[in-house]
XYZ file of N, CA and C in Angstrom:
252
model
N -48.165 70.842 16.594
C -46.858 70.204 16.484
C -47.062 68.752 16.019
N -45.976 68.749 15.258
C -46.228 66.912 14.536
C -45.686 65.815 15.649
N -46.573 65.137 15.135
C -46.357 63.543 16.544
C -44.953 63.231 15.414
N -44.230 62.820 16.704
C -42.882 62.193 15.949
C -43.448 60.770 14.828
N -44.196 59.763 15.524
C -44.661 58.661 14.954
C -44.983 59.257 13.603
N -46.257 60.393 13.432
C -46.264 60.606 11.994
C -45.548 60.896 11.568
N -44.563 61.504 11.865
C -43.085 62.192 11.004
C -42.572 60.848 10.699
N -42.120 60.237 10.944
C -41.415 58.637 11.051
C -42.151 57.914 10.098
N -43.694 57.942 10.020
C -44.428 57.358 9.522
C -44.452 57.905 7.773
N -44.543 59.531 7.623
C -44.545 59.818 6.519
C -43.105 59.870 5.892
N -41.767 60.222 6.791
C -40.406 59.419 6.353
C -40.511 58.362 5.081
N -40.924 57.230 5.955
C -41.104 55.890 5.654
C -42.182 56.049 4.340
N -42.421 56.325 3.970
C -43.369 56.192 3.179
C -42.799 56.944 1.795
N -41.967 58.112 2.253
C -41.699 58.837 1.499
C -40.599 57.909 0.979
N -39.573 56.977 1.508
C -38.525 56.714 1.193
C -38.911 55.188 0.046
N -39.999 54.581 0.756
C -40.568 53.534 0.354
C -40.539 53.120 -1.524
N -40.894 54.391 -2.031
C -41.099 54.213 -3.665
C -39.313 54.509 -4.110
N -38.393 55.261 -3.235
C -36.983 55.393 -3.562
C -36.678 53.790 -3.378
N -36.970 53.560 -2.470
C -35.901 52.149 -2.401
C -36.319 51.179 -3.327
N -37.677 51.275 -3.706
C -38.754 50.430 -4.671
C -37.614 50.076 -6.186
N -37.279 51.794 -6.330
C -36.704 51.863 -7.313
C -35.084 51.268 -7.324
N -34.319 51.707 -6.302
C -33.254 51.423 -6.475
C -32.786 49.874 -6.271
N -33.803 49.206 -5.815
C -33.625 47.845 -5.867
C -33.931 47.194 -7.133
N -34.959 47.855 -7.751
C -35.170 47.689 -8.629
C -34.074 47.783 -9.875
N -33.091 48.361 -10.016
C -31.691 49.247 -10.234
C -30.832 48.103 -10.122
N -30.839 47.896 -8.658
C -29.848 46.599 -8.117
C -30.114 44.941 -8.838
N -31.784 44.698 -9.054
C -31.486 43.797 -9.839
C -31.054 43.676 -11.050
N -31.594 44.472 -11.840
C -30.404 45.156 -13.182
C -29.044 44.341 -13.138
N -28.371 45.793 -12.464
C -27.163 45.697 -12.308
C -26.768 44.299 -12.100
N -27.116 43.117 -11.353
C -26.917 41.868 -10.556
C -27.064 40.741 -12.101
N -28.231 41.229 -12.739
C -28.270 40.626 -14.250
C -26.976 40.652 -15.461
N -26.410 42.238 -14.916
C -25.729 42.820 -16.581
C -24.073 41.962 -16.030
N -24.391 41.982 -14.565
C -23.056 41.327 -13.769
C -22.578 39.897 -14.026
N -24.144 39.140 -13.970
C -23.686 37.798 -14.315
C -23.526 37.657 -15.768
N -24.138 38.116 -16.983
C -23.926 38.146 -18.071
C -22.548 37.957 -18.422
N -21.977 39.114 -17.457
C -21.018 39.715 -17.846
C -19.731 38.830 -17.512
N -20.245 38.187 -16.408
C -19.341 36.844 -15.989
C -19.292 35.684 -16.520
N -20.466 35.728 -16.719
C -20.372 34.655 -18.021
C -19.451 34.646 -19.101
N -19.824 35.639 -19.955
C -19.099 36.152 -21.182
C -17.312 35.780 -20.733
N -17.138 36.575 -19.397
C -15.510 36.556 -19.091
C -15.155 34.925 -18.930
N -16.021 34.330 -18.367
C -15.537 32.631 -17.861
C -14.837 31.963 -19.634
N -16.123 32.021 -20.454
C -15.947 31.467 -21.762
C -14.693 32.114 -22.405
N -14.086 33.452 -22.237
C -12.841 33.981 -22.797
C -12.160 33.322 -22.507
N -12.132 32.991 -21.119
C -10.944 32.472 -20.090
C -11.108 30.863 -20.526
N -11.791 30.170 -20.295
C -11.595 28.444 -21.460
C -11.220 28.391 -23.008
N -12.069 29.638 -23.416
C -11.158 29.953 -24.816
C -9.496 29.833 -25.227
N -9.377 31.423 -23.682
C -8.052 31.277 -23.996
C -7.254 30.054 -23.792
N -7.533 29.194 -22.399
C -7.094 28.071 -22.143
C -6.896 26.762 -22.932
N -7.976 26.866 -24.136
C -8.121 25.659 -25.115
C -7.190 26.662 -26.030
N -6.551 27.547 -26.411
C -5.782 27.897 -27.477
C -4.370 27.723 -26.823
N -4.192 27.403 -25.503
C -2.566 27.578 -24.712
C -2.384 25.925 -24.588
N -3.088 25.061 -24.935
C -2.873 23.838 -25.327
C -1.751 23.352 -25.328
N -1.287 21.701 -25.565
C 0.074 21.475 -25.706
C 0.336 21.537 -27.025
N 1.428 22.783 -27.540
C 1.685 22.872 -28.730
C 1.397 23.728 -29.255
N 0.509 24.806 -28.635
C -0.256 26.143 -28.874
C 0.143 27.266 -27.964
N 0.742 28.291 -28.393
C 0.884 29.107 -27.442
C 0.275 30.682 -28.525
N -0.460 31.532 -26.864
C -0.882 32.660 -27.915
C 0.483 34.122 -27.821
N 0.257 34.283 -29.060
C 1.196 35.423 -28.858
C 0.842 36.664 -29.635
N 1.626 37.866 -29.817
C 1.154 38.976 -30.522
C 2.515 39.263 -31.549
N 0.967 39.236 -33.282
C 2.266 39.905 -34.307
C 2.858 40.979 -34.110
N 4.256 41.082 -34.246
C 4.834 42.431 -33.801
C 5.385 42.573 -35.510
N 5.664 42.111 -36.712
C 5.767 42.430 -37.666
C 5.395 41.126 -38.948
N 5.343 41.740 -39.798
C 5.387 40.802 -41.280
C 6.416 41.148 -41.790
N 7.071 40.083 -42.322
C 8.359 39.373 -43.105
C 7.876 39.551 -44.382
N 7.367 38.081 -44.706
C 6.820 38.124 -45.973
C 5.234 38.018 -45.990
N 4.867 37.545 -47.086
C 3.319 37.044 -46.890
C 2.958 35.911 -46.512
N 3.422 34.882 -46.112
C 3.392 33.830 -44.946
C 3.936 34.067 -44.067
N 5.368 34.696 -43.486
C 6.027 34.983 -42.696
C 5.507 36.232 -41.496
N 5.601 35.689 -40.498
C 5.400 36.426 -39.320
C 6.866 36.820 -38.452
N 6.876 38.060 -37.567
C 7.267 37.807 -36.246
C 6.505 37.974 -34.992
N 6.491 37.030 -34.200
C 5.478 37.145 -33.284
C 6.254 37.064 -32.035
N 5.748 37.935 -31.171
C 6.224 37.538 -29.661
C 5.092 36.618 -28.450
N 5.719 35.606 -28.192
C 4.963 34.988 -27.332
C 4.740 35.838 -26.069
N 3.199 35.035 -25.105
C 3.188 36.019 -24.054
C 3.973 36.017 -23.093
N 4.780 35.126 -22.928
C 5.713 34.723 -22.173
C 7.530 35.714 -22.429
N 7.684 36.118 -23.230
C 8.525 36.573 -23.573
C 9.395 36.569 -25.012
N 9.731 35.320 -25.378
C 10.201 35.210 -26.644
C 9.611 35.218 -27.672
N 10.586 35.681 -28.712
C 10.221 36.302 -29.942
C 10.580 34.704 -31.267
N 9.386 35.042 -32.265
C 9.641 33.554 -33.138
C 8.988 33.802 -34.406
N 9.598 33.326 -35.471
C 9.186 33.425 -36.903
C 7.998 32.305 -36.881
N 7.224 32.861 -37.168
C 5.965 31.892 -37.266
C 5.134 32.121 -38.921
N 4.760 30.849 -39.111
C 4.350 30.596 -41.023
C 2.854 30.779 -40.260
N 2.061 31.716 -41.303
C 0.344 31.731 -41.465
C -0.582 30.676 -42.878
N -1.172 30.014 -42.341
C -1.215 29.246 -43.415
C -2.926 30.152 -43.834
């Protein structure tokens, strides 16, 4: 009959190269995370330096002419805006 200690002992041992790995996994992941936060911070000052005084971002919802836009701000209203 097996001594509990060795059972416990070969457990442990067995689990030892799993966790090796999955930490290994975890720092990964902890890398692709901050990258990834990074990347989002700089969108977010991006967007902030384009919402400026005098700048607002909005989405074309049609063309007029070939300078002529209509765009809706994100806020709600709608505005003829020139593309230079």
């Amino acid at each position: 009959m097996a001594d509990p200690r060795d059972k416990a002992l070969r457990d442990y041992r067995k689990k030892l190269p799993e966790h090796k790995e999955i930490d290994g996994h975890l720092k990964v992941l902890r890398e692709q995370l901050k990258e990834l936060t990074k990347q989002y911070e700089m969108s977010e000052n991006d967007l902030k330096a384009l919402q400026s005084v005098g700048q607002t971002v909005g989405e074309v919802l049609k063309q007029l002419t070939e300078e002529k836009f209509i765009v809706r701000a994100t806020n709600g209203p709608r505005y003829v805006a020139s593309c230079r």
